[in-house]
CSV table of C-alpha atoms in Angstrom, one decimal:
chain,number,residue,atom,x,y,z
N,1,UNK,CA,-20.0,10.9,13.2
N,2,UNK,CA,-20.0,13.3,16.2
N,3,UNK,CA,-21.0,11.2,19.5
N,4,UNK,CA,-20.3,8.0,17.7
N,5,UNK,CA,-18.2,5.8,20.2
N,6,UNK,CA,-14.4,5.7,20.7
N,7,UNK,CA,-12.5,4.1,18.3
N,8,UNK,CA,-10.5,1.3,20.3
N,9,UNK,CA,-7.3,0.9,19.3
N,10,UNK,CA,-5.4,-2.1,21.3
N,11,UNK,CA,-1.8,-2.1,21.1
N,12,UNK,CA,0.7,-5.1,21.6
N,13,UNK,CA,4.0,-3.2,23.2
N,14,UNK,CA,6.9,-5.2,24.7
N,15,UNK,CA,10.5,-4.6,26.4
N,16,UNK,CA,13.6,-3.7,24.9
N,17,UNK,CA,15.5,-7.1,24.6
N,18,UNK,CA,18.2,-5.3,25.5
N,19,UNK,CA,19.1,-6.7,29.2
N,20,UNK,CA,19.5,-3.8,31.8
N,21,UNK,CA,17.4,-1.5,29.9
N,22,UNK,CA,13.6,-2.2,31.2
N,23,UNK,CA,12.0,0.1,28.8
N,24,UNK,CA,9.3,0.1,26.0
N,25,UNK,CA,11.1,-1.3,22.7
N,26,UNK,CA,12.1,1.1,20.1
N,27,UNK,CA,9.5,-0.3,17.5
N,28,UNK,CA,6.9,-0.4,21.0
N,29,UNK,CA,7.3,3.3,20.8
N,30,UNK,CA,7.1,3.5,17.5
N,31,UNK,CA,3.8,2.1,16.7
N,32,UNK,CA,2.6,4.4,19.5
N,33,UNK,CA,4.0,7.9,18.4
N,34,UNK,CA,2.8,6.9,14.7
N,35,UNK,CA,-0.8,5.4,16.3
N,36,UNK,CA,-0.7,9.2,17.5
N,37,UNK,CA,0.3,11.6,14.9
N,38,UNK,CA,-1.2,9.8,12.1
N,39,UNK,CA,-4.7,8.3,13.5
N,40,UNK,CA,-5.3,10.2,16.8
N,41,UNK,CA,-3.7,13.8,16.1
N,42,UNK,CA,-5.9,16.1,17.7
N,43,UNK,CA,-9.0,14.1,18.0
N,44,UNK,CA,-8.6,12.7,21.8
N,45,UNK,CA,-11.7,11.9,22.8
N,46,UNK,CA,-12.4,10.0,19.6
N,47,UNK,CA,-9.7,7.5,20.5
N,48,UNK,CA,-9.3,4.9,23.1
N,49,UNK,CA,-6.0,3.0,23.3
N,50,UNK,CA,-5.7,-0.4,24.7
N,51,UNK,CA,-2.1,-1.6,25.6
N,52,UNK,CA,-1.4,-5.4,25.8
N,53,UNK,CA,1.9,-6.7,27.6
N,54,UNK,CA,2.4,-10.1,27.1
N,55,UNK,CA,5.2,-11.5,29.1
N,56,UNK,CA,6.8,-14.7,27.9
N,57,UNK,CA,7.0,-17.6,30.7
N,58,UNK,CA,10.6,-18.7,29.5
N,59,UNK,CA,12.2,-15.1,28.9
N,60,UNK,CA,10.6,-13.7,32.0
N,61,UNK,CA,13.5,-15.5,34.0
N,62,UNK,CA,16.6,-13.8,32.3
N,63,UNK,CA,17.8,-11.9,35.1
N,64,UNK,CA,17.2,-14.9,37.4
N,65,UNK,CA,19.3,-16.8,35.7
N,66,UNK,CA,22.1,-17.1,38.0
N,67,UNK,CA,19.7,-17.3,40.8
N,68,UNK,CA,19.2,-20.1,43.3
N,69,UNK,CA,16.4,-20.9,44.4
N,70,UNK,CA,15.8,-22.2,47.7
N,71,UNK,CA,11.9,-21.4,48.7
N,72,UNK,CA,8.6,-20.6,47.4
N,73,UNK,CA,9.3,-17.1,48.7
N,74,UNK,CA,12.3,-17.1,46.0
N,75,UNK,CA,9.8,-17.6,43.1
N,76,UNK,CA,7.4,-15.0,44.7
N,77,UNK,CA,10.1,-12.5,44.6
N,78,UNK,CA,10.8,-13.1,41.4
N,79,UNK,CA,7.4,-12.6,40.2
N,80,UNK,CA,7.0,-9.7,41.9
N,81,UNK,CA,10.7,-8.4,39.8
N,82,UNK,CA,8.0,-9.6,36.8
N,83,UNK,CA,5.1,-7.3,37.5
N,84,UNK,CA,7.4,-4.6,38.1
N,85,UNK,CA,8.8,-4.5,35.2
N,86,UNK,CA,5.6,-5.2,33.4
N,87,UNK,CA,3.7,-2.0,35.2
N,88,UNK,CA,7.2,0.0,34.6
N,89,UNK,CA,6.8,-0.7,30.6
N,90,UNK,CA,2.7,0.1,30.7
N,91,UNK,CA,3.2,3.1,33.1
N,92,UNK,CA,5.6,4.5,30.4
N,93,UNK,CA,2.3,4.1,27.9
N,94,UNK,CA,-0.3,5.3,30.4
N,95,UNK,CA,1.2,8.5,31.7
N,96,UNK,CA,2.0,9.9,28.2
N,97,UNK,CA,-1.8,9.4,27.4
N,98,UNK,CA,-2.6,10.9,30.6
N,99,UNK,CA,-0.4,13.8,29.1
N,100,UNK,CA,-2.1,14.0,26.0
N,101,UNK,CA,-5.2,13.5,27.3
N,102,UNK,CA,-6.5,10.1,25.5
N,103,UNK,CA,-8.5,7.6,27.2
N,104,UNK,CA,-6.4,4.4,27.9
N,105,UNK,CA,-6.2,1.1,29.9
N,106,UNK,CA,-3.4,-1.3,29.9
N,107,UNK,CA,-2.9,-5.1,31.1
N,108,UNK,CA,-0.5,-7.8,31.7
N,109,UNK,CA,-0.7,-11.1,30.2
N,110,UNK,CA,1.6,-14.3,30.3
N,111,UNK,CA,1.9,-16.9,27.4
N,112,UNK,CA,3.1,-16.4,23.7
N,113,UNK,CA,2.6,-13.3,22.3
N,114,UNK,CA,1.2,-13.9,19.2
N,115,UNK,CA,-1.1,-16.0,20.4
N,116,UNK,CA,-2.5,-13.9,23.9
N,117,UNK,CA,-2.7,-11.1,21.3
N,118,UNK,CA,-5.0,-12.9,18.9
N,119,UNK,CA,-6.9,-14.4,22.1
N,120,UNK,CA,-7.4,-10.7,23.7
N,121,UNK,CA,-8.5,-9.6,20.1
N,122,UNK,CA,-11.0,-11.9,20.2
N,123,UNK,CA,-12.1,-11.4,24.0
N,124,UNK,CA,-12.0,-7.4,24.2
N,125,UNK,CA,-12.9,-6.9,20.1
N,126,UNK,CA,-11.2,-3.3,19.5
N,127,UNK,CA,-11.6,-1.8,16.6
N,128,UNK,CA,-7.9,-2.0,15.5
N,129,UNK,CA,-4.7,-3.5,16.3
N,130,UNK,CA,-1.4,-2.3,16.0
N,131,UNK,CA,1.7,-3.8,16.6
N,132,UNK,CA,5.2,-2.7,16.0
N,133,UNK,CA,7.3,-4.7,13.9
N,134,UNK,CA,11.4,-5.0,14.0
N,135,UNK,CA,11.7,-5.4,10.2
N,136,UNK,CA,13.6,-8.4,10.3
N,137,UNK,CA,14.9,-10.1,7.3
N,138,UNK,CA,13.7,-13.2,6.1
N,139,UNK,CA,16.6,-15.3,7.4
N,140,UNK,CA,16.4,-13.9,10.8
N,141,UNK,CA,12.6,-14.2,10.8
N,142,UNK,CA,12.6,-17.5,10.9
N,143,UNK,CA,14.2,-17.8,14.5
N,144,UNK,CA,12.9,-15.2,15.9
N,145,UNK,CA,9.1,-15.3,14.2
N,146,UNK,CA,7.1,-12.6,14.0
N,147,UNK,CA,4.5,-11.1,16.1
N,148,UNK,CA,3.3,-8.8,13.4
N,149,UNK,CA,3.0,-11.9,10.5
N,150,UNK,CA,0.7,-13.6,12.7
N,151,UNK,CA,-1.6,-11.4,14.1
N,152,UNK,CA,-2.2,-10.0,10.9
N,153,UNK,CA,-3.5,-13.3,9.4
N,154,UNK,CA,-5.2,-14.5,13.0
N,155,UNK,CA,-6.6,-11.8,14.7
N,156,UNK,CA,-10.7,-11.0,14.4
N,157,UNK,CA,-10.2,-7.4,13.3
N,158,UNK,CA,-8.0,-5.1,11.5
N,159,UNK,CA,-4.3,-4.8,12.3
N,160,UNK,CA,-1.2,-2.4,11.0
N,161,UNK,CA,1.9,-3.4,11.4
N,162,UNK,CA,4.3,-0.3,12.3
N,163,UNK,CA,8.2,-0.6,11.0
N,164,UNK,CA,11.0,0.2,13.1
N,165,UNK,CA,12.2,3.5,11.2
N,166,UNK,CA,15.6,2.5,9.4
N,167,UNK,CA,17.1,5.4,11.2
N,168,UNK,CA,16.2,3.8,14.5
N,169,UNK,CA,17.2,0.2,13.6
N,170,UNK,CA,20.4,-0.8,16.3
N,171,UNK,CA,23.4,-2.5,15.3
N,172,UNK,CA,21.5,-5.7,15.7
N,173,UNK,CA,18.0,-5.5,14.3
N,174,UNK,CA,17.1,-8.0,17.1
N,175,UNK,CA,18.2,-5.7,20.2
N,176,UNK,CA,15.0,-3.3,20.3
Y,1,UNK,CA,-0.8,17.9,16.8
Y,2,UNK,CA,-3.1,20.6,15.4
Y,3,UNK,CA,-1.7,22.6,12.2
Y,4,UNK,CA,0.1,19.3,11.3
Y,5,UNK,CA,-0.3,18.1,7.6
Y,6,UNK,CA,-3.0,16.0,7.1
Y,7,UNK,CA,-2.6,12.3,7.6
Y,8,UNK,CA,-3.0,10.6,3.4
Y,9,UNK,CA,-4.2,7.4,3.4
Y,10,UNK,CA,-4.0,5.8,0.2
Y,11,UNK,CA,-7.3,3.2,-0.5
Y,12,UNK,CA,-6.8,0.9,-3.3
Y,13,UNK,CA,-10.5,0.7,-4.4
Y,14,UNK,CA,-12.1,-1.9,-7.5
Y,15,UNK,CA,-15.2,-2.5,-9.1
Y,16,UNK,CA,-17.4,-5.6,-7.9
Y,17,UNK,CA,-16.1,-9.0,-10.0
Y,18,UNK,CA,-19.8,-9.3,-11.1
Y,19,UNK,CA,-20.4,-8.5,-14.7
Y,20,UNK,CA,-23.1,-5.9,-15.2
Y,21,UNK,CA,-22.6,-4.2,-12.3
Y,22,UNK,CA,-19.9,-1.2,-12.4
Y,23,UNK,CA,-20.1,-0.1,-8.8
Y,24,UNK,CA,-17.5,-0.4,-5.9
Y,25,UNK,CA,-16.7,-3.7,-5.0
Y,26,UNK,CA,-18.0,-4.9,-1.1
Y,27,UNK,CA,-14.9,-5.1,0.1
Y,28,UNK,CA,-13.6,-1.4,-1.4
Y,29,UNK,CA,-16.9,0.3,0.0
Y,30,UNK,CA,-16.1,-2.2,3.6
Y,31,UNK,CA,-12.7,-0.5,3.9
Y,32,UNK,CA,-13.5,3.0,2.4
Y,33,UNK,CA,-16.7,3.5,5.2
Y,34,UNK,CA,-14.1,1.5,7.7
Y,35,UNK,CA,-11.9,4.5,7.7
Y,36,UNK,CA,-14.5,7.2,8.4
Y,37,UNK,CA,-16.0,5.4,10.8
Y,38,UNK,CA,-13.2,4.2,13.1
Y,39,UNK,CA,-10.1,6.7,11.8
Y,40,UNK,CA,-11.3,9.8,9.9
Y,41,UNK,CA,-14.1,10.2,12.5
Y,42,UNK,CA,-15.3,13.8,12.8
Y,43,UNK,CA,-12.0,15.1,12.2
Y,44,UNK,CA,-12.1,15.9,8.6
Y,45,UNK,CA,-10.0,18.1,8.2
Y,46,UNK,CA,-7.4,15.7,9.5
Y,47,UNK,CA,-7.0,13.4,6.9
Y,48,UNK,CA,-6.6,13.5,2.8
Y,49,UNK,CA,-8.0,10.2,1.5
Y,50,UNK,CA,-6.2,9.3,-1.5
Y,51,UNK,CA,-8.2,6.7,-4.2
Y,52,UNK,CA,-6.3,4.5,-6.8
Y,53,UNK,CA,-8.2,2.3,-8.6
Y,54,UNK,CA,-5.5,-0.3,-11.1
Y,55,UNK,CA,-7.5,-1.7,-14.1
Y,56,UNK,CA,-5.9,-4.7,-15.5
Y,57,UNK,CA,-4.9,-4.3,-18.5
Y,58,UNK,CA,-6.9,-6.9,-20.5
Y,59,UNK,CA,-10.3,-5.6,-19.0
Y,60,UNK,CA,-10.5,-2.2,-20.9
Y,61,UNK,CA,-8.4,0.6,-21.3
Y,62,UNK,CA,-8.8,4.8,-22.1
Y,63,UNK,CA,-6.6,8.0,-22.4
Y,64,UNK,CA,-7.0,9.4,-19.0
Y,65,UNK,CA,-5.1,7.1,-17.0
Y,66,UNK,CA,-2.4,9.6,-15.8
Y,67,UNK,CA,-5.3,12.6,-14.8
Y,68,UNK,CA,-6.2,13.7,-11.4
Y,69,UNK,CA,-10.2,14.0,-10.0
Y,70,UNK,CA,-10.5,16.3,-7.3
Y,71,UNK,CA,-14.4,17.4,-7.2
Y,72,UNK,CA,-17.1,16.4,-8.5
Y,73,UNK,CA,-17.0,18.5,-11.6
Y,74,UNK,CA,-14.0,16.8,-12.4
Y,75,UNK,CA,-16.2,14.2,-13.6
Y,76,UNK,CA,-19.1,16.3,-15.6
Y,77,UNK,CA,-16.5,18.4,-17.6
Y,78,UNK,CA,-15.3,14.6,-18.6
Y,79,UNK,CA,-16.3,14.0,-22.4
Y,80,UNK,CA,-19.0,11.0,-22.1
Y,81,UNK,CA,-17.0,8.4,-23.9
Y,82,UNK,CA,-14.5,9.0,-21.0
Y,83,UNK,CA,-17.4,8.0,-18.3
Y,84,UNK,CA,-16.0,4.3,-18.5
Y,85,UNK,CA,-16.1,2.0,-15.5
Y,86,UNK,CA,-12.9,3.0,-13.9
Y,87,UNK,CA,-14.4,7.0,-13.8
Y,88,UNK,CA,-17.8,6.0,-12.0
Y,89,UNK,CA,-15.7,3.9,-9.2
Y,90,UNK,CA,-13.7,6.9,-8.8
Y,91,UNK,CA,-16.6,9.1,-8.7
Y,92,UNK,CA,-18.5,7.1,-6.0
Y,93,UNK,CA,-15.8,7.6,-3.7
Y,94,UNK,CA,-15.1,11.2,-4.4
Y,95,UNK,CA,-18.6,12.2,-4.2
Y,96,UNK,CA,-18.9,10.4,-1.2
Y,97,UNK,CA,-15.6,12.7,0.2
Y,98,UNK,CA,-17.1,15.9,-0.9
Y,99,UNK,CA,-20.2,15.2,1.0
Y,100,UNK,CA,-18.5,14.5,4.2
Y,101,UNK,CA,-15.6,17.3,3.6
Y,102,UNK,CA,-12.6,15.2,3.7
Y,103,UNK,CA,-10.5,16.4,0.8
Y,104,UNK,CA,-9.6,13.3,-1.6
Y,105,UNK,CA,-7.7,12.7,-5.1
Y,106,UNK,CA,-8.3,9.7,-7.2
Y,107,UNK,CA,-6.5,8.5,-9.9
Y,108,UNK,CA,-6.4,5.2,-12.6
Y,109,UNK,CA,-4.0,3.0,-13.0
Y,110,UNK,CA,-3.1,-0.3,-15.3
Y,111,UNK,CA,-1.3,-3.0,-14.6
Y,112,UNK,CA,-0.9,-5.7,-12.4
Y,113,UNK,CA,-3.0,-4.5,-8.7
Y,114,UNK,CA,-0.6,-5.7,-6.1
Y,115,UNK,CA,2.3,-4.1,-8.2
Y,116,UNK,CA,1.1,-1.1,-9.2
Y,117,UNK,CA,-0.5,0.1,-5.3
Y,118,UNK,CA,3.3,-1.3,-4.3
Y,119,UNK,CA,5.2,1.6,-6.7
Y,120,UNK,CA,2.4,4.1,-6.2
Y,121,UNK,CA,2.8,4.1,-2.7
Y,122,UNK,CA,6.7,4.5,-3.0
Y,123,UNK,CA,6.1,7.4,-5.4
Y,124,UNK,CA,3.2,9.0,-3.4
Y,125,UNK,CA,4.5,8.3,0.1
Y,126,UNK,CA,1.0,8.0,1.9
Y,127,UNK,CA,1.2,7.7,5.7
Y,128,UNK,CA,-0.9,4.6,5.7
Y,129,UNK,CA,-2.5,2.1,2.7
Y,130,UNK,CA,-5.7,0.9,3.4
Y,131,UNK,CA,-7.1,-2.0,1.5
Y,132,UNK,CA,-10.3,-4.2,0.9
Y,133,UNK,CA,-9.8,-7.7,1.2
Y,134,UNK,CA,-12.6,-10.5,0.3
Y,135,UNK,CA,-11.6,-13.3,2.9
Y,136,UNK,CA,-11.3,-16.0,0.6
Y,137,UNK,CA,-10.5,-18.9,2.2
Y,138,UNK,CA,-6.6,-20.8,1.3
Y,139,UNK,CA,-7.9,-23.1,-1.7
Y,140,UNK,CA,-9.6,-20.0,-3.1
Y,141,UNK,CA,-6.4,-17.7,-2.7
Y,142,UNK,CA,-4.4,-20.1,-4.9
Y,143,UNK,CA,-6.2,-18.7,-8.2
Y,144,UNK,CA,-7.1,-15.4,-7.2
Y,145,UNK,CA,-4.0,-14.0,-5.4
Y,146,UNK,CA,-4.6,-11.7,-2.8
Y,147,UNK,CA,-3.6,-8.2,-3.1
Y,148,UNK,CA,-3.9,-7.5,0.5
Y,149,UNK,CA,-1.3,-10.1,1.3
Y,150,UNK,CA,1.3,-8.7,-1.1
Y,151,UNK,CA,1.0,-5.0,0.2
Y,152,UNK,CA,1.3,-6.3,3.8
Y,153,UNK,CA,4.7,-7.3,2.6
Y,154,UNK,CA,6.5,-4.8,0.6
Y,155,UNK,CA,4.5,-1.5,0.4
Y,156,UNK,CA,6.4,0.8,1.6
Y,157,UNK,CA,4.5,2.3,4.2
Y,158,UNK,CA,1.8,1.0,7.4
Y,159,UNK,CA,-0.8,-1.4,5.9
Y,160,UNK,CA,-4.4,-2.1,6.8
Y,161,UNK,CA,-6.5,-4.8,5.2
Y,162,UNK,CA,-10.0,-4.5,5.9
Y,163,UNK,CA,-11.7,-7.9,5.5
Y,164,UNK,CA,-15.6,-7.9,4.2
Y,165,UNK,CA,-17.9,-8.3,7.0
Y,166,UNK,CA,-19.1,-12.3,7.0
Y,167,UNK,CA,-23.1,-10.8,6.5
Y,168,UNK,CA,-21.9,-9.3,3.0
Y,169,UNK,CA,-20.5,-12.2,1.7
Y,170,UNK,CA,-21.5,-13.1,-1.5
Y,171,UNK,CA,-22.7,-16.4,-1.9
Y,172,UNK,CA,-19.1,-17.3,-4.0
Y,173,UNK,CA,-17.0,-15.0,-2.1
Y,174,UNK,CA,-15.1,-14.6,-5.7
Y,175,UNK,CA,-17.9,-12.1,-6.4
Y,176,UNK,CA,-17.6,-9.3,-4.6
């Protein structure tokens, strides 16, 4: 299986929902640290990871909220806040590859989630995906959906779902 | 991540539904040569592959359901009335392992599938269950349960479900 091509492994990763704190969730860093101590270890040139941010159209606006706007320049500006916090959240991702030494690329999508996921699945065909998954309960599950749920039964190719460790789970399983 | 322990990934395996025929199922060989191809890789020595096969209970039943095969003459020291359907999976995979050089353990099971990989990965704590899954479509799920489903949900540890590739479908996807 020497010389056989990478294995591409695409990852969905997202922002904490915490406002203020533009960084990659705590189950986004999850499914990464696991993706690499349990699949890449020391094999780096075997792997290839693929990271997925899907920005939500709705959500994007949160800090905006109090916002006026006044111009098309407004709405430029605040797409620009967007993309900057979209890069911030892959760069986090791409530099600790870098560090590790394991071939990466990462993008920026807008839409639902679950959905872009599935359609990018379909478009770039790793050969795994993994997503992080909050480990909601039942009752909050079904306000807040899951990413995981659905990509596992939709997307063209195999997917793990990763668990926020319990340990790691804040006060409110839905900040993350 | 050298000198860490090996990653165990547990692979609930079955014999193919068709009567007369007591090899691995498609969807059991799909998954097992899955994870050498895209995960184990060349780095054998990275992973311990870790085979359970569950017999239900009506199907047929022997004495050696709590022993462990490690090697291949595991199997020949067996007496020959042990060399029943469940041992021959078993030994499929295991010889397949010792080939390759990626250290394995395979065991047997009874009960009911879902609920026995469910408690044997609690007890056995593998980094990762991988499991075959047949693709039936949602009328044909109905009767035969799916096992992948279940696991996705309450094992206690990462899931994959490999699905059987669409060319080795059986013409009545039950058979597999």
């Amino acid at each position: 299986m020497e010389g056989a091509e990478a294995t591409r492994i695409m990852m969905g990763v997202n922002e904490s929902t915490i406002k203020g704190y533009p960084h990659a969730s705590i189950s986004s860093r999850g499914a990464f640290d696991w993706t690499l101590q349990k699949i890449v270890r020391s094999n780096t040139s075997g792997f290839k990871l693929l990271f997925l941010h899907v920005q939500v159209p709705d959500e994007d606006g949160f800090d905006d909220m109090d916002s006026l706007y006044a111009s098309p320049e407004d709405f430029k500006n605040m797409k620009h806040r967007n993309r900057t916090r979209g890069l911030h959240l892959l760069e986090y991702f791409v530099n600790r590859c870098h560090e590790i030494g394991v071939a990466c690329e990462a993008w920026i999508k807008k839409g639902d989630p679950k959905e872009v996921i599935c359609h990018e699945v379909k478009r770039v065909q790793p050969d795994l995906l993994v997503v992080g998954s909050r480990g909601l309960g039942p009752f909050q599950r079904v306000f807040v959906g899951t990413v995981s749920e659905f990509c596992q039964k939709h997307a063209e190719c195999p997917v793990i779902s990763i668990k926020r460790r319990a340990d790691e789970t804040p006060q409110d399983p839905v900040d993350d």
